[in-house]
Amino acid sequence: MGCTSSSARRSSSRLDNLEEATPCSPSLSSPHSEAPVILESPTSSTGYREMSSKTSTLRSVQPPRRRLHRRRRREPHLDHHISDRLDLLARYLQRTSKFDKQAALYLQTQQAIDDLLDNIHSFFIIYEAEKRPLWRLAQTGRVVQQVESFHRKLDAITARCGLAVVAPSGAGPSLPRWQSRWRRMRSERLVFFRSYLEEQEVVAVSYSRVREYADQIELLTLLKHDAQKFDTLLTADESELLERTFAFVNQAAVQMAACSGHRAEGT
């Protein structure tokens, strides 16, 4: 089982370059964060086991409160735990010995990894090009959909290799670890945007962020679209924050209209 190829080494190199170019996520620096492990076994030095159809239920995970204040100034980099999983799988393929009967399978796997890497890169380049926090917040549902789609594709690639995540207790395969880590990152992201919105609400000049009428309409439209289209994907907290932001922007529009009316009366 396995293959070593120039394409495997190339993918590993691409992932190394991506990690060097992107700042570290605060979730990765936390001692409470799970290690970004794809495949794990407490009884095997290789850390790999055969795929099983049985799964276990994951606990709900929230970021430790005493560490949240250090994350409020920074949005977590949502691509890091995806690239961690890709990196480990690419390195696994690179390490495995080569058998002719498995060569075709692993060449297909390598191509699937390359294609997924391109899609991840394209999505996050566009997302991170948007520097306005409220506009990023208005993409919450779309971000959730895309990130979970990337993880499911990676699950399928991993399964194609006959590999599965193994529960730390050794009791058997568990659901992919990315789910609990992803829930934590979503919570951290909410902390960042809540903090940003609270700061904007208490500062008198905050409405300058959405002063232009065209910006107000664009942001209100994006918020409404995201909340409605991705309703089934959003958590209650995410939906509440989108509604709160909508009210904030709408109030900004009302106040700007009132100010414009007063100026018109004074002329």
C-alpha positions as CSV (number, residue, x, y, z in Angstrom):
1,M,0.0,0.0,0.0
2,G,1.3,3.4,-0.9
3,C,3.5,5.2,-3.4
4,T,6.3,7.8,-3.4
5,S,6.2,10.2,-6.3
6,S,7.4,13.6,-7.4
7,S,3.8,14.8,-7.2
8,A,3.5,13.7,-3.5
9,R,6.7,15.6,-2.7
10,R,5.4,18.6,-4.7
11,S,2.1,18.7,-2.7
12,S,4.1,18.5,0.6
13,S,6.3,21.4,-0.6
14,R,3.2,23.4,-1.5
15,L,1.7,22.9,1.9
16,D,5.0,23.9,3.6
17,N,5.0,27.1,1.5
18,L,1.4,27.8,2.4
19,E,2.1,27.4,6.1
20,E,5.1,29.7,5.9
21,A,3.1,32.4,4.1
22,T,0.2,32.4,6.5
23,P,0.3,33.7,10.1
24,C,-0.3,31.2,12.8
25,S,-3.8,30.8,13.9
26,P,-4.5,31.5,17.6
27,S,-6.2,28.2,17.9
28,L,-3.0,26.4,17.0
29,S,-1.1,28.1,19.8
30,S,-3.6,27.1,22.5
31,P,-2.6,24.2,24.7
32,H,-6.3,23.3,24.8
33,S,-6.5,22.8,21.0
34,E,-6.5,19.3,19.7
35,A,-3.4,18.2,17.8
36,P,-4.1,18.4,14.1
37,V,-4.0,14.6,13.6
38,I,-5.7,12.8,10.8
39,L,-4.9,9.2,11.8
40,E,-4.0,8.1,15.3
41,S,-3.6,4.9,17.2
42,P,-2.4,4.6,20.8
43,T,-1.3,1.0,20.2
44,S,0.6,1.5,16.9
45,S,3.7,3.4,16.1
46,T,2.5,4.1,12.6
47,G,-0.8,5.5,13.8
48,Y,-2.9,3.9,11.0
49,R,-5.8,1.4,11.1
50,E,-8.2,0.0,8.6
51,M,-11.5,1.8,7.9
52,S,-14.6,0.8,9.8
53,S,-18.2,1.9,9.3
54,K,-18.8,2.3,13.1
55,T,-18.5,5.9,14.5
56,S,-18.9,7.5,17.9
57,T,-20.4,10.8,19.0
58,L,-18.2,13.9,19.5
59,R,-18.6,16.1,22.5
60,S,-19.5,19.8,22.0
61,V,-16.3,21.8,22.4
62,Q,-16.1,25.5,23.4
63,P,-13.0,27.7,23.6
64,P,-11.7,28.1,27.2
65,R,-13.1,31.4,28.5
66,R,-9.8,32.4,30.2
67,R,-8.1,32.4,26.8
68,L,-10.8,34.2,24.8
69,H,-9.5,37.7,25.4
70,R,-6.3,36.9,23.6
71,R,-8.3,36.0,20.5
72,R,-10.7,38.9,20.3
73,R,-8.3,41.1,18.2
74,R,-7.7,38.4,15.6
75,E,-9.9,36.3,13.4
76,P,-8.7,32.7,13.3
77,H,-7.3,31.5,10.1
78,L,-9.8,28.9,9.1
79,D,-7.6,27.2,6.4
80,H,-4.9,26.1,8.8
81,H,-6.6,22.9,10.1
82,I,-7.5,21.9,6.6
83,S,-3.9,22.3,5.4
84,D,-2.7,20.4,8.5
85,R,-4.8,17.4,7.5
86,L,-3.6,17.6,3.9
87,D,0.0,17.8,5.0
88,L,-0.2,14.7,7.1
89,L,-1.9,12.7,4.4
90,A,0.6,13.9,1.8
91,R,3.5,13.0,4.0
92,Y,1.9,9.6,4.7
93,L,1.7,8.9,1.0
94,Q,5.3,10.0,0.5
95,R,6.5,7.6,3.3
96,T,4.7,4.5,2.2
97,S,6.5,1.8,0.2
98,K,5.5,1.3,-3.4
99,F,3.5,-1.6,-4.7
100,D,2.6,-1.9,-8.3
101,K,-1.0,-3.1,-7.5
102,Q,-1.6,0.1,-5.4
103,A,0.2,2.6,-7.7
104,A,-2.9,3.6,-9.6
105,L,-4.9,4.2,-6.4
106,Y,-2.3,6.4,-4.9
107,L,-1.7,8.4,-8.1
108,Q,-5.5,9.1,-8.1
109,T,-5.3,10.1,-4.4
110,Q,-2.4,12.4,-5.1
111,Q,-4.3,14.1,-8.0
112,A,-7.4,14.5,-5.7
113,I,-5.1,16.2,-3.1
114,D,-3.7,18.6,-5.7
115,D,-7.2,19.5,-6.9
116,L,-8.5,20.0,-3.4
117,L,-5.5,22.2,-2.6
118,D,-6.2,24.4,-5.6
119,N,-9.9,24.8,-4.5
120,I,-8.9,25.7,-0.9
121,H,-6.3,28.2,-2.1
122,S,-8.8,29.9,-4.5
123,F,-11.5,30.2,-1.9
124,F,-9.3,31.7,0.9
125,I,-7.5,34.1,-1.4
126,I,-10.9,35.7,-2.2
127,Y,-12.1,35.6,1.4
128,E,-8.9,37.1,2.9
129,A,-8.8,39.8,0.2
130,E,-11.9,41.3,1.9
131,K,-10.4,43.5,4.7
132,R,-13.7,44.9,6.1
133,P,-14.7,42.8,9.1
134,L,-18.5,43.3,8.7
135,W,-18.3,42.1,5.1
136,R,-16.4,39.0,6.3
137,L,-19.0,38.4,8.9
138,A,-21.7,38.6,6.3
139,Q,-20.1,35.5,4.6
140,T,-20.5,33.3,7.7
141,G,-22.8,30.8,6.2
142,R,-20.8,30.5,2.9
143,V,-17.6,30.0,4.9
144,V,-19.2,27.2,7.0
145,Q,-20.5,25.5,3.8
146,Q,-17.1,25.7,2.0
147,V,-14.9,24.6,4.9
148,E,-17.1,21.7,5.8
149,S,-17.2,20.7,2.1
150,F,-13.4,20.7,2.0
151,H,-13.2,18.5,5.1
152,R,-15.8,16.0,3.7
153,K,-13.7,15.8,0.5
154,L,-10.6,15.1,2.5
155,D,-12.6,12.5,4.5
156,A,-13.4,10.8,1.2
157,I,-9.7,10.9,0.1
158,T,-8.6,9.5,3.4
159,A,-11.2,6.7,3.2
160,R,-10.0,5.9,-0.3
161,C,-6.7,5.0,1.1
162,G,-8.4,2.6,3.6
163,L,-7.5,4.8,6.5
164,A,-9.6,6.2,9.3
165,V,-9.3,8.2,12.5
166,V,-9.0,6.1,15.6
167,A,-10.4,7.1,18.9
168,P,-7.7,8.0,21.5
169,S,-9.1,5.4,23.9
170,G,-8.3,2.7,21.4
171,A,-12.0,1.7,21.4
172,G,-12.2,1.9,17.7
173,P,-12.7,4.5,14.9
174,S,-14.2,7.8,15.8
175,L,-15.7,10.6,13.8
176,P,-13.1,12.8,12.2
177,R,-11.3,15.0,14.7
178,W,-11.8,18.0,12.4
179,Q,-15.4,18.3,13.6
180,S,-14.6,19.2,17.2
181,R,-11.8,21.5,16.2
182,W,-14.0,23.2,13.6
183,R,-16.7,23.9,16.2
184,R,-14.0,25.5,18.4
185,M,-12.8,27.7,15.5
186,R,-16.3,28.8,14.8
187,S,-16.7,29.8,18.4
188,E,-13.4,31.7,18.3
189,R,-14.6,33.5,15.1
190,L,-17.8,34.5,16.9
191,V,-15.8,35.9,19.8
192,F,-13.7,38.0,17.4
193,F,-16.7,39.5,15.5
194,R,-18.8,40.0,18.7
195,S,-15.9,42.0,20.2
196,Y,-15.5,44.0,17.0
197,L,-19.2,44.8,16.8
198,E,-19.3,45.8,20.5
199,E,-16.4,48.2,20.0
200,Q,-18.1,49.7,17.0
201,E,-21.4,50.1,18.9
202,V,-19.8,52.2,21.7
203,V,-17.7,54.4,19.5
204,A,-19.6,57.5,18.1
205,V,-17.7,57.4,14.8
206,S,-18.4,53.8,14.2
207,Y,-21.0,54.5,11.6
208,S,-18.3,55.9,9.4
209,R,-17.6,52.2,8.6
210,V,-20.9,52.0,6.8
211,R,-21.4,55.7,6.0
212,E,-22.1,55.4,2.3
213,Y,-25.6,54.5,1.3
214,A,-24.3,52.0,-1.3
215,D,-22.2,50.2,1.4
216,Q,-25.2,50.1,3.7
217,I,-27.4,48.5,1.0
218,E,-24.7,46.0,0.0
219,L,-24.0,44.9,3.6
220,L,-27.7,44.6,4.5
221,T,-28.3,42.5,1.3
222,L,-25.3,40.3,2.1
223,L,-26.3,39.7,5.7
224,K,-29.9,38.8,4.7
225,H,-28.8,36.5,1.9
226,D,-26.3,34.7,4.1
227,A,-28.8,34.2,7.0
228,Q,-31.5,32.9,4.7
229,K,-29.6,30.7,2.3
230,F,-27.4,29.0,4.9
231,D,-30.0,28.9,7.7
232,T,-29.6,25.2,8.2
233,L,-25.8,25.4,8.5
234,L,-25.7,28.2,11.0
235,T,-25.6,27.8,14.8
236,A,-28.0,29.8,16.9
237,D,-25.2,32.0,18.0
238,E,-24.1,32.7,14.4
239,S,-27.7,33.5,13.4
240,E,-28.1,35.8,16.3
241,L,-24.9,37.7,15.5
242,L,-26.0,38.1,11.8
243,E,-29.3,39.5,13.0
244,R,-27.6,41.8,15.5
245,T,-25.3,43.1,12.8
246,F,-28.2,43.6,10.4
247,A,-29.9,45.8,13.1
248,F,-26.6,47.7,13.7
249,V,-26.2,48.5,10.0
250,N,-29.8,49.4,9.6
251,Q,-29.6,51.8,12.6
252,A,-26.6,53.3,11.0
253,A,-28.6,53.9,7.8
254,V,-31.4,55.5,9.8
255,Q,-29.1,57.8,11.7
256,M,-27.3,58.8,8.5
257,A,-30.6,59.6,6.9
258,A,-31.7,61.7,9.9
259,C,-28.4,63.6,9.8
260,S,-28.8,64.3,6.1
261,G,-32.3,65.6,6.8
262,H,-31.2,68.0,9.5
263,R,-28.5,69.3,7.2
264,A,-30.9,69.8,4.4
265,E,-33.3,71.8,6.7
266,G,-30.5,74.0,7.9
267,T,-29.5,75.1,4.4
